[in-house]
Coordinates of C-alpha atoms in Angstrom, one line a residue:
Chain A
M1189 CA 7.7 230.8 85.0
G1190 CA 4.3 229.0 85.2
K1191 CA 2.8 226.7 82.6
A1192 CA -0.4 226.7 80.7
I1193 CA -2.8 223.7 81.0
T1194 CA -1.9 222.3 77.6
E1195 CA 1.8 222.4 78.4
K1196 CA 1.2 220.6 81.7
I1197 CA -0.8 217.8 80.1
L1198 CA 1.7 217.3 77.3
S1199 CA 4.5 217.2 79.8
D1200 CA 2.8 214.5 81.8
H1201 CA 2.3 212.4 78.7
S1202 CA 5.9 212.7 77.4
E1203 CA 9.3 211.7 78.5
Q1204 CA 10.6 215.0 77.0
K1205 CA 10.0 217.5 79.8
D1206 CA 12.0 220.4 78.7
F1207 CA 10.3 221.4 75.5
K1208 CA 9.4 224.7 73.9
P1209 CA 6.9 225.6 71.1
G1210 CA 7.9 224.2 67.8
D1211 CA 9.7 221.2 69.3
I1212 CA 8.6 217.7 68.1
I1213 CA 7.8 215.5 71.1
D1214 CA 6.6 211.9 71.5
V1215 CA 3.5 211.4 73.6
K1216 CA 1.6 208.6 75.1
V1217 CA -2.1 208.4 74.0
D1218 CA -4.7 207.7 76.7
F1219 CA -7.6 207.2 74.2
L1220 CA -7.9 206.8 70.4
L1221 CA -11.1 207.1 68.4
T1222 CA -12.0 206.5 64.8
N1223 CA -15.1 206.3 62.7
D1224 CA -16.5 205.0 59.4
I1225 CA -14.6 207.6 57.4
S1226 CA -11.1 207.5 58.8
G1227 CA -11.5 204.0 60.1
P1228 CA -11.5 201.9 56.9
V1229 CA -8.3 203.6 55.5
A1230 CA -6.8 203.2 59.0
V1231 CA -7.6 199.4 59.0
Q1232 CA -5.9 199.1 55.6
E1233 CA -2.8 200.8 56.8
F1234 CA -2.8 199.0 60.2
E1235 CA -2.8 195.6 58.4
K1236 CA 0.5 196.7 56.7
M1237 CA 2.1 197.6 59.9
G1238 CA 3.0 194.1 61.1
D1239 CA 1.7 191.8 63.8
G1240 CA -1.9 193.1 63.9
E1241 CA -1.7 193.6 67.7
L1242 CA -3.5 196.7 69.1
F1243 CA -1.7 198.7 71.7
D1244 CA -4.7 198.3 74.0
N1245 CA -8.2 197.1 72.9
N1246 CA -9.8 198.9 75.8
R1247 CA -8.5 202.3 74.8
V1248 CA -9.7 202.4 71.2
A1249 CA -13.2 203.4 70.2
I1250 CA -14.9 202.9 66.8
V1251 CA -18.0 204.9 66.2
L1252 CA -20.1 204.4 63.0
D1253 CA -21.7 207.8 62.7
H1254 CA -21.0 209.5 59.3
F1255 CA -22.7 207.3 56.7
T1256 CA -25.1 205.6 59.0
P1257 CA -27.7 204.2 58.9
N1258 CA -26.1 203.1 55.7
K1259 CA -27.4 204.9 52.6
D1260 CA -26.0 202.5 50.0
V1261 CA -24.0 199.3 49.5
V1262 CA -20.7 201.1 49.5
S1263 CA -21.4 202.6 52.9
A1264 CA -22.8 199.3 54.2
N1265 CA -19.5 197.6 53.2
V1266 CA -17.5 200.4 54.9
S1267 CA -19.5 199.8 58.1
K1268 CA -19.1 196.1 57.8
T1269 CA -15.3 196.5 57.5
M1270 CA -15.2 198.4 60.8
R1271 CA -17.7 196.0 62.6
D1272 CA -15.6 193.0 61.5
F1273 CA -12.3 194.7 62.5
A1274 CA -13.7 195.6 66.0
K1275 CA -14.8 192.0 66.5
S1276 CA -11.6 190.4 65.3
K1277 CA -9.5 192.7 67.5
G1278 CA -11.7 192.5 70.5
I1279 CA -12.3 196.3 70.6
T1280 CA -14.4 196.9 73.7
H1281 CA -15.8 200.3 72.8
F1282 CA -17.6 199.7 69.5
Y1283 CA -20.6 201.9 68.8
D1284 CA -22.6 200.7 65.8
A1285 CA -25.0 202.8 63.7
G1286 CA -27.7 204.7 65.6
Y1287 CA -25.8 205.1 68.8
G1288 CA -24.9 208.6 67.8
I1289 CA -21.9 210.9 67.1
E1290 CA -18.5 210.1 68.5
H1291 CA -17.9 213.5 70.1
V1292 CA -21.3 213.5 71.8
I1293 CA -21.1 209.9 73.0
L1294 CA -17.5 209.5 74.3
P1295 CA -17.4 212.2 77.0
K1296 CA -20.9 211.3 78.2
D1297 CA -19.9 207.6 78.4
G1298 CA -16.8 208.6 80.3
M1299 CA -14.5 207.2 77.6
V1300 CA -12.6 210.4 77.4
K1301 CA -12.1 212.4 80.6
S1302 CA -10.4 215.4 82.2
G1303 CA -6.7 215.4 81.9
D1304 CA -6.5 212.7 79.2
L1305 CA -4.5 213.0 76.0
V1306 CA -7.0 212.0 73.3
I1307 CA -6.3 211.5 69.6
G1308 CA -9.0 210.9 67.1
G1309 CA -9.4 210.2 63.4
D1310 CA -11.6 213.2 63.0
S1311 CA -10.7 216.9 63.0
H1312 CA -13.3 217.8 65.6
T1313 CA -11.6 215.7 68.2
T1314 CA -10.6 219.1 69.6
T1315 CA -14.1 218.9 71.3
Y1316 CA -12.7 217.2 74.5
G1317 CA -10.7 220.2 75.5
A1318 CA -13.9 221.3 77.1
L1319 CA -13.2 218.7 79.8
G1320 CA -9.7 220.0 80.4
A1321 CA -8.2 217.3 78.3
F1322 CA -5.7 217.6 75.5
S1323 CA -7.4 216.4 72.3
T1324 CA -6.6 216.7 68.6
G1325 CA -7.5 215.2 65.3
V1326 CA -5.3 213.2 62.9
G1327 CA -5.8 211.2 59.6
S1328 CA -6.1 207.5 59.0
T1329 CA -2.4 206.5 58.8
D1330 CA -1.8 208.3 62.2
V1331 CA -4.8 206.4 63.6
A1332 CA -3.2 203.1 62.4
G1333 CA 0.2 204.1 63.9
I1334 CA -1.4 204.8 67.3
M1335 CA -3.4 201.6 67.2
A1336 CA -0.1 199.8 66.8
L1337 CA 2.1 201.8 69.2
G1338 CA -0.2 203.8 71.6
T1339 CA 2.1 206.7 71.0
T1340 CA 2.5 209.5 68.4
W1341 CA 4.4 212.7 67.8
L1342 CA 3.2 216.2 68.2
R1343 CA 4.6 219.6 67.5
V1344 CA 4.5 221.6 70.7
P1345 CA 2.0 224.4 70.2
E1346 CA 2.3 228.1 71.0
Q1347 CA -0.2 229.3 73.6
M1348 CA -3.1 231.6 72.8
K1349 CA -5.5 232.8 75.5
F1350 CA -9.1 234.0 75.0
V1351 CA -10.5 235.8 78.1
L1352 CA -14.3 235.9 78.5
K1353 CA -15.5 238.9 80.5
G1354 CA -18.9 239.9 81.8
K1355 CA -22.3 238.2 81.6
P1356 CA -23.8 237.2 78.2
D1357 CA -27.4 237.6 77.1
K1358 CA -29.6 234.6 77.6
W1359 CA -29.5 233.6 73.9
I1360 CA -25.7 233.5 73.7
N1361 CA -24.4 230.0 73.1
G1362 CA -20.8 228.7 72.8
K1363 CA -21.4 228.9 69.1
D1364 CA -21.6 232.6 69.2
I1365 CA -18.3 232.8 71.1
I1366 CA -16.3 230.6 68.7
V1367 CA -17.8 232.1 65.6
Y1368 CA -16.9 235.6 66.9
I1369 CA -13.3 234.5 67.8
I1370 CA -12.8 232.9 64.3
S1371 CA -14.2 236.0 62.7
K1372 CA -11.4 238.0 64.4
I1373 CA -8.4 235.7 64.0
G1374 CA -9.3 233.9 60.7
T1375 CA -9.3 230.3 59.7
D1376 CA -5.5 230.1 60.1
G1377 CA -5.4 232.5 63.1
A1378 CA -4.5 229.6 65.5
L1379 CA -2.6 227.4 63.0
G1380 CA -0.9 224.6 64.9
K1381 CA -1.4 226.5 68.2
S1382 CA -3.3 225.9 71.4
M1383 CA -6.4 228.0 72.2
E1384 CA -7.2 228.3 75.9
I1385 CA -10.6 229.7 76.8
T1386 CA -10.6 231.4 80.2
G1387 CA -11.8 234.4 82.2
D1388 CA -14.6 235.0 84.7
G1389 CA -17.2 234.7 81.9
V1390 CA -16.6 231.0 81.4
K1391 CA -18.9 230.3 84.4
Y1392 CA -21.9 231.2 82.3
F1393 CA -21.2 228.4 79.8
D1394 CA -22.3 224.9 80.5
M1395 CA -20.4 221.9 79.2
D1396 CA -22.6 221.7 76.1
S1397 CA -21.5 225.2 75.1
R1398 CA -17.9 224.5 76.0
F1399 CA -17.9 221.4 73.8
T1400 CA -19.2 223.6 71.0
I1401 CA -16.4 226.1 71.4
C1402 CA -13.6 223.5 71.5
N1403 CA -15.2 221.6 68.6
M1404 CA -14.7 224.6 66.4
G1405 CA -11.2 225.4 67.5
I1406 CA -10.0 223.4 64.5
E1407 CA -11.8 225.9 62.3
A1408 CA -9.2 228.5 63.3
G1409 CA -6.5 225.9 62.6
A1410 CA -5.8 225.2 66.3
L1411 CA -4.0 222.0 67.3
N1412 CA -6.2 222.0 70.4
C1413 CA -8.7 224.2 72.2
I1414 CA -9.1 223.8 76.0
F1415 CA -10.8 225.0 79.2
N1416 CA -9.4 224.8 82.7
F1417 CA -11.1 222.3 85.0
D1418 CA -13.7 223.9 87.2
E1419 CA -16.9 223.2 89.2
I1420 CA -18.9 222.8 85.9
T1421 CA -16.4 220.2 84.6
E1422 CA -16.5 218.4 87.9
I1423 CA -20.3 218.1 87.9
Y1424 CA -20.2 216.9 84.3
E1425 CA -17.7 214.2 85.1
K1426 CA -19.6 213.0 88.2
N1427 CA -22.8 212.8 86.1
A1428 CA -20.9 210.8 83.5
G1429 CA -19.9 208.4 86.3
V1430 CA -16.2 209.3 86.0
S1431 CA -14.0 209.4 89.1
N1432 CA -10.5 208.7 87.8
Y1433 CA -10.0 212.0 86.0
K1434 CA -7.1 214.3 86.5
I1435 CA -7.4 218.0 87.3
Y1436 CA -5.3 220.5 85.3
K1437 CA -5.3 224.3 85.4
S1438 CA -3.0 226.9 84.0
D1439 CA -0.7 228.7 86.3
E1440 CA -1.4 232.4 87.0
D1441 CA 1.9 233.3 85.5
A1442 CA 1.8 231.1 82.4
E1443 CA 3.0 232.9 79.3
Y1444 CA 1.0 233.4 76.2
D1445 CA 2.0 234.5 72.7
Y1446 CA -1.4 236.0 72.1
V1447 CA -4.3 237.3 74.4
M1448 CA -7.7 238.4 73.3
E1449 CA -10.4 239.7 75.6
I1450 CA -14.1 239.2 74.7
N1451 CA -16.7 241.4 76.3
L1452 CA -19.7 239.0 76.6
E1453 CA -22.1 241.9 77.4
E1454 CA -21.6 243.3 73.9
L1455 CA -21.7 240.0 72.1
Q1456 CA -24.7 239.4 69.7
P1457 CA -25.7 236.1 68.3
M1458 CA -23.4 235.4 65.4
V1459 CA -23.8 233.8 62.0
A1460 CA -20.9 232.6 59.8
A1461 CA -21.9 233.4 56.2
P1462 CA -20.7 231.3 53.3
H1463 CA -18.1 230.0 52.5
M1464 CA -15.8 230.2 55.5
P1465 CA -16.3 229.8 59.3
S1466 CA -14.4 233.1 59.6
N1467 CA -17.2 235.1 57.8
G1468 CA -18.9 235.7 61.2
R1469 CA -21.3 238.6 61.5
P1470 CA -24.0 239.6 64.0
V1471 CA -27.3 237.9 63.1
T1472 CA -29.0 241.3 62.5
E1473 CA -26.7 242.0 59.6
L1474 CA -28.0 239.0 57.7
S1475 CA -31.7 239.4 58.4
D1476 CA -32.7 239.6 54.7
V1477 CA -31.4 236.2 53.7
N1478 CA -34.1 233.7 52.8
I1479 CA -33.5 230.1 53.8
D1480 CA -34.6 226.7 52.3
Q1481 CA -33.4 224.4 55.1
V1482 CA -32.5 224.5 58.8
V1483 CA -30.5 221.8 60.5
I1484 CA -30.2 221.5 64.3
G1485 CA -27.7 218.8 65.3
S1486 CA -24.1 217.6 64.7
C1487 CA -21.1 217.1 67.0
T1488 CA -21.1 220.9 67.4
N1489 CA -24.6 221.5 68.6
G1490 CA -26.5 218.2 68.9
R1491 CA -26.5 218.0 72.7
I1492 CA -29.5 218.1 75.0
G1493 CA -28.8 221.7 76.0
D1494 CA -28.9 222.7 72.4
L1495 CA -32.2 220.9 71.9
R1496 CA -33.7 222.5 75.0
T1497 CA -32.8 226.0 73.7
A1498 CA -34.1 225.4 70.2
A1499 CA -37.4 223.9 71.6
Q1500 CA -37.8 227.0 73.8
V1501 CA -37.8 229.1 70.6
V1502 CA -40.1 226.9 68.4
K1503 CA -42.6 225.9 71.1
G1504 CA -46.1 226.6 69.9
K1505 CA -45.0 228.0 66.6
K1506 CA -45.0 226.5 63.1
V1507 CA -42.0 226.1 60.8
S1508 CA -42.2 228.4 57.8
P1509 CA -43.8 226.6 54.8
N1510 CA -40.7 227.6 52.8
V1511 CA -38.3 225.7 55.1
R1512 CA -37.4 222.0 55.6
A1513 CA -36.4 221.8 59.2
L1514 CA -34.3 218.9 60.4
L1515 CA -33.6 217.9 64.0
I1516 CA -30.9 215.4 64.5
P1517 CA -30.2 214.5 68.2
G1518 CA -26.5 213.9 68.7
S1519 CA -26.9 210.5 70.3
R1520 CA -29.5 208.0 71.2
E1521 CA -29.3 209.2 74.8
V1522 CA -29.9 212.8 73.8
Y1523 CA -32.9 211.6 71.7
L1524 CA -34.3 209.7 74.7
M1525 CA -33.8 212.7 77.0
A1526 CA -35.5 214.9 74.4
L1527 CA -38.3 212.4 74.1
R1528 CA -38.9 212.2 77.9
E1529 CA -38.8 216.0 78.3
G1530 CA -41.4 216.5 75.5
L1531 CA -39.0 218.2 73.2
I1532 CA -39.5 215.8 70.4
E1533 CA -43.2 216.5 70.5
I1534 CA -42.5 220.3 70.4
F1535 CA -40.3 219.9 67.4
T1536 CA -42.6 217.5 65.5
E1537 CA -45.7 219.6 66.2
S1538 CA -43.9 222.7 64.8
G1539 CA -43.0 220.9 61.6
F1540 CA -39.5 219.6 62.2
T1541 CA -38.5 216.3 60.8
V1542 CA -36.6 214.3 63.5
C1543 CA -33.8 212.1 62.1
S1544 CA -31.9 209.3 63.7
P1545 CA -28.8 210.3 65.6
S1546 CA -25.8 210.6 63.2
C1547 CA -23.6 213.3 61.6
G1548 CA -26.5 213.8 59.1
P1549 CA -25.9 216.3 56.2
C1550 CA -23.1 218.2 57.9
F1551 CA -20.4 216.9 55.6
G1552 CA -22.6 216.2 52.6
G1553 CA -22.8 212.5 53.1
H1554 CA -26.6 211.9 53.3
L1555 CA -29.9 213.2 54.8
G1556 CA -30.8 216.7 53.9
I1557 CA -28.3 217.3 51.1
L1558 CA -28.8 220.8 49.4
G1559 CA -29.7 221.3 45.8
R1560 CA -28.7 224.0 43.4
G1561 CA -28.5 227.4 44.9
E1562 CA -30.2 226.4 48.1
R1563 CA -29.4 228.0 51.5
C1564 CA -29.2 226.3 54.9
V1565 CA -28.9 227.7 58.4
S1566 CA -27.1 224.9 60.3
T1567 CA -25.7 224.4 63.8
T1568 CA -22.9 222.4 62.2
N1569 CA -19.2 223.5 62.1
R1570 CA -18.3 224.1 58.4
N1571 CA -19.7 226.1 55.5
F1572 CA -17.1 225.4 52.8
V1573 CA -18.1 225.4 49.2
G1574 CA -20.3 222.4 48.5
R1575 CA -20.0 221.2 52.1
M1576 CA -23.7 220.1 52.4
G1577 CA -24.5 219.4 48.7
D1578 CA -24.4 221.2 45.4
K1579 CA -21.4 223.4 44.8
S1580 CA -23.8 226.4 44.4
S1581 CA -25.5 225.8 47.7
E1582 CA -24.8 227.9 50.8
V1583 CA -24.4 227.1 54.5
Y1584 CA -24.8 229.7 57.3
L1585 CA -23.5 228.5 60.6
A1586 CA -25.4 229.5 63.7
S1587 CA -26.4 228.6 67.2
P1588 CA -29.5 226.4 68.0
A1589 CA -31.5 229.5 69.0
V1590 CA -30.8 231.4 65.8
A1591 CA -31.4 228.2 63.7
A1592 CA -34.7 227.6 65.5
A1593 CA -35.8 231.2 65.0
T1594 CA -34.9 231.0 61.3
A1595 CA -36.9 227.9 60.9
I1596 CA -40.0 229.7 62.0
T1597 CA -39.6 232.9 59.9
G1598 CA -37.9 231.4 56.8
K1599 CA -35.1 234.0 56.9
I1600 CA -32.1 234.5 59.2
T1601 CA -33.6 235.7 62.4
S1602 CA -32.5 236.5 65.9
P1603 CA -34.2 234.5 68.7
T1604 CA -35.2 237.7 70.4
E1605 CA -37.6 238.4 67.5
V1606 CA -39.4 235.1 67.8
A1607 CA -39.3 233.9 71.3
Chain B
M164 CA 15.0 214.1 46.7
I165 CA 14.3 216.5 43.8
Y166 CA 10.8 216.9 42.2
R167 CA 10.4 218.7 38.9
G168 CA 7.0 219.4 37.4
K169 CA 4.5 221.9 36.1
A170 CA 2.6 224.1 38.6
I171 CA -1.1 223.8 39.1
K172 CA -2.0 226.8 41.2
Y173 CA -4.8 227.6 43.7
G174 CA -5.4 230.3 46.3
D175 CA -5.5 230.5 50.1
N176 CA -7.5 228.2 52.4
I177 CA -7.9 225.3 50.0
N178 CA -9.9 223.0 52.2
T179 CA -10.2 219.2 52.2
D180 CA -13.9 219.4 51.3
V181 CA -13.1 221.0 47.9
I182 CA -10.1 218.6 47.4
L183 CA -12.3 215.6 48.0
P184 CA -16.0 216.3 48.6
G185 CA -17.7 214.5 51.5
Q186 CA -20.0 212.4 49.3
Y187 CA -17.0 210.3 48.2
L188 CA -15.7 209.6 51.7
N189 CA -17.1 206.1 51.6
L190 CA -14.6 205.3 48.8
T191 CA -11.3 203.8 49.8
D192 CA -9.6 202.8 46.5
E193 CA -7.1 205.5 45.6
R194 CA -8.0 205.4 41.8
D195 CA -11.7 206.1 42.7
L196 CA -10.6 209.0 44.9
A197 CA -8.3 210.4 42.2
A198 CA -11.2 210.5 39.8
H199 CA -12.8 213.1 42.1
C200 CA -9.6 215.0 43.1
M201 CA -10.1 218.8 43.4
E202 CA -13.7 218.4 42.2
G203 CA -15.1 221.0 44.6
I204 CA -13.0 223.8 43.2
D205 CA -11.6 222.7 39.8
S206 CA -13.6 220.2 37.8
D207 CA -10.9 220.4 35.1
F208 CA -8.1 219.2 37.4
V209 CA -8.5 215.5 36.6
N210 CA -8.2 216.3 32.9
K211 CA -5.2 218.6 33.1
V212 CA -3.1 216.9 35.8
E213 CA 0.0 215.1 34.5
K214 CA 2.4 212.8 36.3
G215 CA 4.9 214.8 38.3
D216 CA 2.9 218.0 38.5
I217 CA 3.3 220.2 41.5
I218 CA 0.2 221.7 43.3
V219 CA 0.8 225.2 44.5
G220 CA -1.4 226.6 47.3
G221 CA -1.5 229.8 49.3
S222 CA -1.8 229.9 53.1
N223 CA -3.5 227.2 55.2
F224 CA -3.6 224.6 52.4
G225 CA -5.6 221.5 53.4
C226 CA -7.6 223.1 56.2
G227 CA -10.8 221.5 57.5
S228 CA -11.4 217.8 57.8
S229 CA -8.9 215.1 58.8
R230 CA -9.9 213.0 55.8
E231 CA -6.7 211.4 54.4
H232 CA -8.7 210.8 51.3
A233 CA -7.7 214.3 50.2
P234 CA -3.9 213.7 50.1
I235 CA -4.5 210.2 48.9
A236 CA -6.5 211.6 45.9
I237 CA -3.7 214.1 45.2
K238 CA -1.0 211.5 45.3
A239 CA -3.0 209.0 43.2
S240 CA -3.5 211.8 40.6
G241 CA 0.2 211.7 39.9
V242 CA 1.1 214.9 41.8
S243 CA 4.7 214.7 42.9
C244 CA 4.6 217.3 45.7
I245 CA 2.6 220.3 47.1
I246 CA 4.1 223.6 47.9
A247 CA 2.2 226.3 49.8
K248 CA 2.7 229.4 52.1
S249 CA 1.5 227.2 55.0
F250 CA -0.3 224.0 55.6
A251 CA -3.1 223.0 58.0
T252 CA -1.7 220.8 60.7
I253 CA -3.6 217.6 60.0
F254 CA -3.2 217.7 56.3
Y255 CA 0.6 218.3 56.8
R256 CA 0.8 215.1 58.9
N257 CA -1.3 213.1 56.5
A258 CA 0.8 214.1 53.5
I259 CA 4.1 213.2 55.2
N260 CA 2.6 209.9 56.5
I261 CA 1.7 208.8 53.0
G262 CA 4.7 210.1 51.2
V263 CA 3.5 213.3 49.6
P264 CA 6.1 216.0 50.3
A265 CA 4.4 219.2 51.6
V266 CA 6.8 222.0 51.4
E267 CA 6.3 225.5 52.9
C268 CA 7.8 228.2 50.7
P269 CA 6.0 231.4 51.3
D270 CA 8.3 233.5 49.2
A271 CA 7.9 231.5 46.0
I272 CA 4.1 231.3 45.9
D273 CA 2.9 234.8 44.7
E274 CA 5.3 234.8 41.7
I275 CA 4.4 231.4 40.4
N276 CA 2.1 231.3 37.4
E277 CA -0.1 228.3 36.4
G278 CA 2.0 226.1 34.2
D279 CA 5.5 227.4 35.4
I280 CA 8.1 224.6 35.6
L281 CA 9.2 224.2 39.3
E282 CA 12.0 222.2 40.9
V283 CA 11.7 221.4 44.6
D284 CA 14.7 220.1 46.6
I285 CA 13.4 218.7 49.9
E286 CA 16.7 218.2 51.6
K287 CA 18.3 221.5 50.7
G288 CA 15.0 223.3 51.2
T289 CA 14.9 225.2 47.9
V290 CA 12.2 225.8 45.3
K291 CA 13.4 226.9 41.8
N292 CA 11.0 228.5 39.4
I293 CA 12.7 227.3 36.2
T294 CA 10.4 229.3 34.0
L295 CA 11.2 232.6 35.8
G296 CA 14.8 231.7 36.5
K297 CA 14.4 232.3 40.2
S298 CA 15.3 230.4 43.4
Y299 CA 13.7 230.6 46.9
N300 CA 14.4 229.1 50.3
A301 CA 11.8 226.7 51.7
T302 CA 11.2 225.5 55.3
V303 CA 13.3 222.4 56.0
Y304 CA 11.6 219.5 57.8
P305 CA 12.7 219.0 61.4
K306 CA 15.1 216.0 61.8
S307 CA 12.5 213.6 63.2
I308 CA 10.1 214.3 60.4
Q309 CA 12.9 213.9 57.9
N310 CA 13.6 210.5 59.4
L311 CA 10.0 209.6 58.9
I312 CA 10.2 210.6 55.3
N313 CA 13.5 208.8 54.8
V314 CA 12.1 205.4 55.9
G315 CA 9.2 205.9 53.5
G316 CA 6.3 207.1 55.7
L317 CA 4.6 206.1 58.9
V318 CA 3.8 202.5 57.9
N319 CA 7.5 201.7 57.5
Y320 CA 8.4 203.7 60.5
V321 CA 6.0 201.7 62.7
K322 CA 7.3 198.5 61.2
S323 CA 10.9 199.5 62.0
I324 CA 9.9 200.3 65.6
R325 CA 8.1 197.0 66.0
G326 CA 11.0 195.1 64.4
V327 CA 8.9 193.6 61.7
N328 CA 9.6 193.4 57.9

């Protein structure tokens, strides 16, 4: 019997070879990341764990992206804690405020790569499955434990397969795929399981779209979400200057507990209505909803491909006077690319406010927090109650194309109506 | 270990954003976090919670963010354990790591009323609803997780591996 890609990567990172779903195995971690939310608590716990030695100061990244640039003294002290810790431990990969979002930076800088086993103190660490890596999120004490040992335990996941078929419309983004999937299986549809995205249709999705899909696997409860390595992955890794990656692909006869086929030709742009990522509906069903704010950015959709798509929609048009539109490039590099390509000019002329690279308002930290009863269309990944501000506010999750079209009209709009 | 306390009940998909809203994630002191526990869904929680209380959730309890601030806030509120139909993977790990028992007991949940007195036996894997006079079987932790709990959580586990006191 063949093996799925996730099983192969886990097997190569564990001394236990003969495992089955549900077994608890110990695994070696290739790369660990943490940020200014999970990091400070991890540092506290790490200090309690003994001799203060990191398992490897070259295989830990700290990224200050959530409360940065610091909005107040409390956040500034949190950043300082991490800055001091990185310095005292000689952590090589320290990304200070303004560099950008962890899940945008790390694959681009070649820190995480195909075939790796990556653990992060952030639930959206599932993002790196797009590279054909195993990646999953943990909390602070687990981060501390891995900083000390370089190993952790995992419950071996059951395998789920999502087969993309046919050719999608030009406005379909990875966001539409994953919102559609979650609308079908629910926020616990993949609880503790592995989601593999495969099929002939994957060739229509670039790495930026694949990162988006894997990023939101956690919104279905998945342990990890993953693509098989292909030509698109290879080009991305070469552009990132990575050569020492490892290629994994599922066997033809690998077994899955669940298989879903998705016909890309029938797929419409999707919007997840409040207050669950599983409330996905075709954009046309929500066309009467008026919007106060639009956010384009985050670890889900803050990459250059996302900005190019959104710019295509807004070019030469004005943001609705009823909308505050925010553009938050996912990293300084994305910002610079957008600047050089003229995208920043397009957004600014149309009435967008361009913010410095960070997580922004996604998690309700700062920048663009919503007031009472306000509605936002956002390219971020969660729309829980109060996620972006006041408990009575609402977040609608959508692709960059839908978000851009919505910014122009002031109500939820399909890009086909504007562009 | 047996935990006995009064039930504070919530529904399905209680996410970490409502347990501990994002605006407080720059706080690290557990007392500060406890002051905002469940604020996103139940602003009365901090007033009604008493030492030893048991939080009861539906399916997928703790979904969403990896923020350990959520189980830390629950623990610091005096909650002795959490029972639910199922737990989100990261929350489950976090709870175990910091010593908050997270017990899966799908059969017991629907019949529990807010305020019922519950008794949870971790080793035996049972939940008793004292108020209703009923007993239910709960999922028992795998052996390796039980070991982690027995040594007092991940910090002690790592210390034991590294041979430090």
